[in-house]
Amino acid sequence: MSKVRWAVVGTSNFALDWIARGIKLGSNAELVAVVSRDAARAAAAAERVGAPRHYTSIDAIERDAVDGVFLVLPNTQHAPYAIAAARRGLHVIVEKPMAPTLDECRQMIEAARSSGVVLAVAHCMAWAPPVVKARELVQSGAIGTPITATISASWNSPAPEPWRQSDTTEQGGGPLHDAGVHSLDTIQRILGPVERVAALLDHHIYKYAAEDTSTTLLRFASGAHGVMHAHFNCNQNGLEIIGTEGRIWSSQWLGREFAGDLHMERGGERTDFDLPTVNVYVPQIEHVSACILSGETPVISGEVGAANVAVIEAAIRSARTGAFVNVERV
């Protein structure tokens, strides 16, 4: 097998315009089906993206025609669909966040392990040009020992929007799960695991079920400190990491098909990096497909996805209790 055959589960514009397109552009991936509970919707979506097959459930998928599923569904549906797919022997990529709770994440990991399939979480910012370069600079010691970091990912999201606002934060709604998980994966990818948090959650502008404002104080296992902002009432897209010998920063570290920006200041000298334009969904699907073909573990594995959810779970507990909370290890 030289290509992994994928079915996209979900028919949102994001699923069809970005995920399906990313699969079609992948050199070692093939889009073969779309899945929706509504047969007519599934057929229309398959025609729209040029997929030869469509199904109405995970159980209906023909195993001799499909190798893996890419789940683009509401957060509460991630675990049941991923577990059902794994039990059928299908490889799984699930959109971020992996699931609303760490317990669900563990069930997903166990289902994949028991069935011998690959489980990955769509933390596509691992291939964002500013993130790739920032990680390289920090690991090379370009700014010395990291001391503190600030990361923000927020967008204005007035009501109504299904499930992201109607579900509570505990159910997987709101900016902490939607935008914040991108920031958590990114900053932990660069600086290592977060071990302790203190957080605030508030209804500041909008009064839907999920809080629209979140700020989380982070303590990394390395001893570095951090602050993460994730809101649904403004537009933010910033990253700054300060080290003992300099700092790096970006005003556009998060995007879909973009180059972004990254800058470094060290010893009074400033460097502006020239970054390539990348559609982050293409290297993501190529990486996971390559891991399926080779038997390797993806850098966006289920364990990585669960580690991000563990921080979110700790942040929610902190916001509810007003206490510092240690992050549970996966």
Short mmCIF file of N, CA and C in Angstrom, two decimals, residues 152-211:
data_model
loop_
_atom_site.label_atom_id
_atom_site.label_comp_id
_atom_site.label_asym_id
_atom_site.label_seq_id
_atom_site.Cartn_x
_atom_site.Cartn_y
_atom_site.Cartn_z
N SER A 152 -1.55 33.61 22.68
CA SER A 152 -2.97 33.94 22.58
C SER A 152 -3.51 33.47 21.25
N ALA A 153 -4.74 32.96 21.29
CA ALA A 153 -5.48 32.60 20.09
C ALA A 153 -6.94 32.85 20.40
N SER A 154 -7.52 33.86 19.80
CA SER A 154 -8.89 34.26 20.10
C SER A 154 -9.53 34.81 18.84
N TRP A 155 -10.85 34.65 18.74
CA TRP A 155 -11.60 35.29 17.67
C TRP A 155 -12.96 35.69 18.19
N ASN A 156 -13.54 36.70 17.54
CA ASN A 156 -14.86 37.18 17.95
C ASN A 156 -15.91 36.21 17.46
N SER A 157 -16.72 35.68 18.37
CA SER A 157 -17.67 34.63 18.02
C SER A 157 -19.02 34.90 18.67
N PRO A 158 -19.76 35.88 18.13
CA PRO A 158 -21.08 36.17 18.70
C PRO A 158 -22.07 35.04 18.44
N ALA A 159 -23.07 34.93 19.29
CA ALA A 159 -24.10 33.90 19.13
C ALA A 159 -24.94 34.20 17.89
N PRO A 160 -25.60 33.20 17.28
CA PRO A 160 -25.54 31.81 17.72
C PRO A 160 -24.56 31.00 16.87
N GLU A 161 -23.91 30.06 17.49
CA GLU A 161 -23.10 29.06 16.79
C GLU A 161 -23.32 27.72 17.49
N PRO A 162 -23.65 26.66 16.75
CA PRO A 162 -23.97 25.39 17.39
C PRO A 162 -22.82 24.86 18.25
N TRP A 163 -23.11 24.19 19.29
CA TRP A 163 -22.30 23.44 20.25
C TRP A 163 -21.10 24.18 20.80
N ARG A 164 -20.37 24.96 20.02
CA ARG A 164 -19.23 25.69 20.59
C ARG A 164 -19.70 26.68 21.65
N GLN A 165 -20.94 27.15 21.51
CA GLN A 165 -21.49 28.11 22.47
C GLN A 165 -22.63 27.52 23.30
N SER A 166 -23.40 26.62 22.71
CA SER A 166 -24.53 26.05 23.44
C SER A 166 -24.10 24.98 24.43
N ASP A 167 -22.95 24.32 24.18
CA ASP A 167 -22.39 23.39 25.16
C ASP A 167 -21.61 24.18 26.21
N THR A 168 -21.67 23.75 27.45
CA THR A 168 -20.89 24.40 28.50
C THR A 168 -19.40 24.13 28.29
N THR A 169 -18.59 24.84 29.03
CA THR A 169 -17.15 24.60 28.95
C THR A 169 -16.82 23.17 29.35
N GLU A 170 -17.46 22.65 30.37
CA GLU A 170 -17.22 21.27 30.79
C GLU A 170 -17.61 20.27 29.70
N GLN A 171 -18.59 20.61 28.88
CA GLN A 171 -19.03 19.73 27.80
C GLN A 171 -18.17 19.85 26.54
N GLY A 172 -17.21 20.76 26.55
CA GLY A 172 -16.34 20.93 25.39
C GLY A 172 -16.63 22.16 24.58
N GLY A 173 -17.52 23.03 25.05
CA GLY A 173 -17.79 24.27 24.36
C GLY A 173 -16.83 25.38 24.78
N GLY A 174 -16.92 26.52 24.09
CA GLY A 174 -16.16 27.70 24.48
C GLY A 174 -14.75 27.78 23.94
N PRO A 175 -14.11 28.92 24.15
CA PRO A 175 -12.79 29.18 23.55
C PRO A 175 -11.65 28.38 24.15
N LEU A 176 -11.77 27.93 25.39
CA LEU A 176 -10.67 27.17 25.99
C LEU A 176 -10.44 25.87 25.22
N HIS A 177 -11.52 25.20 24.83
CA HIS A 177 -11.38 23.98 24.05
C HIS A 177 -11.10 24.26 22.58
N ASP A 178 -11.66 25.33 22.04
CA ASP A 178 -11.56 25.57 20.61
C ASP A 178 -10.26 26.25 20.22
N ALA A 179 -9.98 27.39 20.82
CA ALA A 179 -8.76 28.14 20.52
C ALA A 179 -7.63 27.79 21.48
N GLY A 180 -7.98 27.63 22.76
CA GLY A 180 -6.96 27.39 23.76
C GLY A 180 -6.17 26.12 23.54
N VAL A 181 -6.83 25.07 23.03
CA VAL A 181 -6.12 23.81 22.83
C VAL A 181 -5.05 23.95 21.75
N HIS A 182 -5.26 24.81 20.75
CA HIS A 182 -4.21 25.10 19.77
C HIS A 182 -3.01 25.71 20.49
N SER A 183 -3.27 26.67 21.37
CA SER A 183 -2.19 27.34 22.09
C SER A 183 -1.45 26.37 23.01
N LEU A 184 -2.20 25.53 23.71
CA LEU A 184 -1.57 24.58 24.62
C LEU A 184 -0.68 23.60 23.89
N ASP A 185 -1.18 23.06 22.77
CA ASP A 185 -0.36 22.13 22.02
C ASP A 185 0.90 22.81 21.52
N THR A 186 0.75 24.04 21.05
CA THR A 186 1.89 24.77 20.50
C THR A 186 2.93 25.07 21.57
N ILE A 187 2.50 25.61 22.69
CA ILE A 187 3.47 26.03 23.70
C ILE A 187 4.10 24.83 24.39
N GLN A 188 3.36 23.73 24.54
CA GLN A 188 3.98 22.52 25.10
C GLN A 188 4.90 21.87 24.08
N ARG A 189 4.59 22.00 22.81
CA ARG A 189 5.47 21.46 21.77
C ARG A 189 6.82 22.20 21.79
N ILE A 190 6.79 23.48 22.13
CA ILE A 190 8.02 24.28 22.14
C ILE A 190 8.75 24.20 23.48
N LEU A 191 8.02 24.28 24.58
CA LEU A 191 8.64 24.41 25.90
C LEU A 191 8.51 23.18 26.79
N GLY A 192 7.81 22.15 26.33
CA GLY A 192 7.66 20.96 27.15
C GLY A 192 6.38 21.00 27.97
N PRO A 193 6.15 19.97 28.80
CA PRO A 193 4.87 19.81 29.48
C PRO A 193 4.59 20.86 30.55
N VAL A 194 3.31 21.20 30.65
CA VAL A 194 2.81 22.05 31.73
C VAL A 194 2.47 21.15 32.91
N GLU A 195 2.90 21.55 34.12
CA GLU A 195 2.64 20.71 35.29
C GLU A 195 1.67 21.31 36.28
N ARG A 196 1.40 22.64 36.20
CA ARG A 196 0.53 23.28 37.18
C ARG A 196 -0.12 24.48 36.55
N VAL A 197 -1.40 24.74 36.90
CA VAL A 197 -2.11 25.86 36.30
C VAL A 197 -2.96 26.59 37.34
N ALA A 198 -3.27 27.84 37.01
CA ALA A 198 -4.32 28.60 37.69
C ALA A 198 -5.08 29.33 36.59
N ALA A 199 -6.40 29.35 36.65
CA ALA A 199 -7.17 29.85 35.50
C ALA A 199 -8.37 30.67 35.93
N LEU A 200 -8.81 31.53 35.00
CA LEU A 200 -10.04 32.31 35.15
C LEU A 200 -10.92 32.03 33.94
N LEU A 201 -12.22 31.84 34.18
CA LEU A 201 -13.22 31.69 33.13
C LEU A 201 -14.35 32.65 33.44
N ASP A 202 -14.77 33.44 32.42
CA ASP A 202 -15.82 34.43 32.66
C ASP A 202 -16.72 34.61 31.45
N HIS A 203 -17.99 34.98 31.73
CA HIS A 203 -18.88 35.53 30.71
C HIS A 203 -18.66 37.04 30.74
N HIS A 204 -17.91 37.54 29.77
CA HIS A 204 -17.53 38.95 29.79
C HIS A 204 -18.35 39.78 28.80
N ILE A 205 -18.48 39.31 27.57
CA ILE A 205 -19.24 40.03 26.55
C ILE A 205 -20.50 39.26 26.17
N TYR A 206 -20.37 37.98 25.89
CA TYR A 206 -21.49 37.16 25.45
C TYR A 206 -21.95 36.24 26.58
N LYS A 207 -23.24 35.96 26.60
CA LYS A 207 -23.85 35.21 27.71
C LYS A 207 -24.34 33.83 27.31
N TYR A 208 -23.70 33.22 26.28
CA TYR A 208 -24.10 31.86 25.96
C TYR A 208 -23.57 30.88 27.03
N ALA A 209 -23.91 29.59 26.86
CA ALA A 209 -23.64 28.60 27.92
C ALA A 209 -22.16 28.53 28.29
N ALA A 210 -21.29 28.51 27.30
CA ALA A 210 -19.84 28.47 27.56
C ALA A 210 -19.33 29.87 27.88
N GLU A 211 -18.38 29.96 28.79
CA GLU A 211 -17.75 31.26 29.04
C GLU A 211 -17.02 31.74 27.79
#
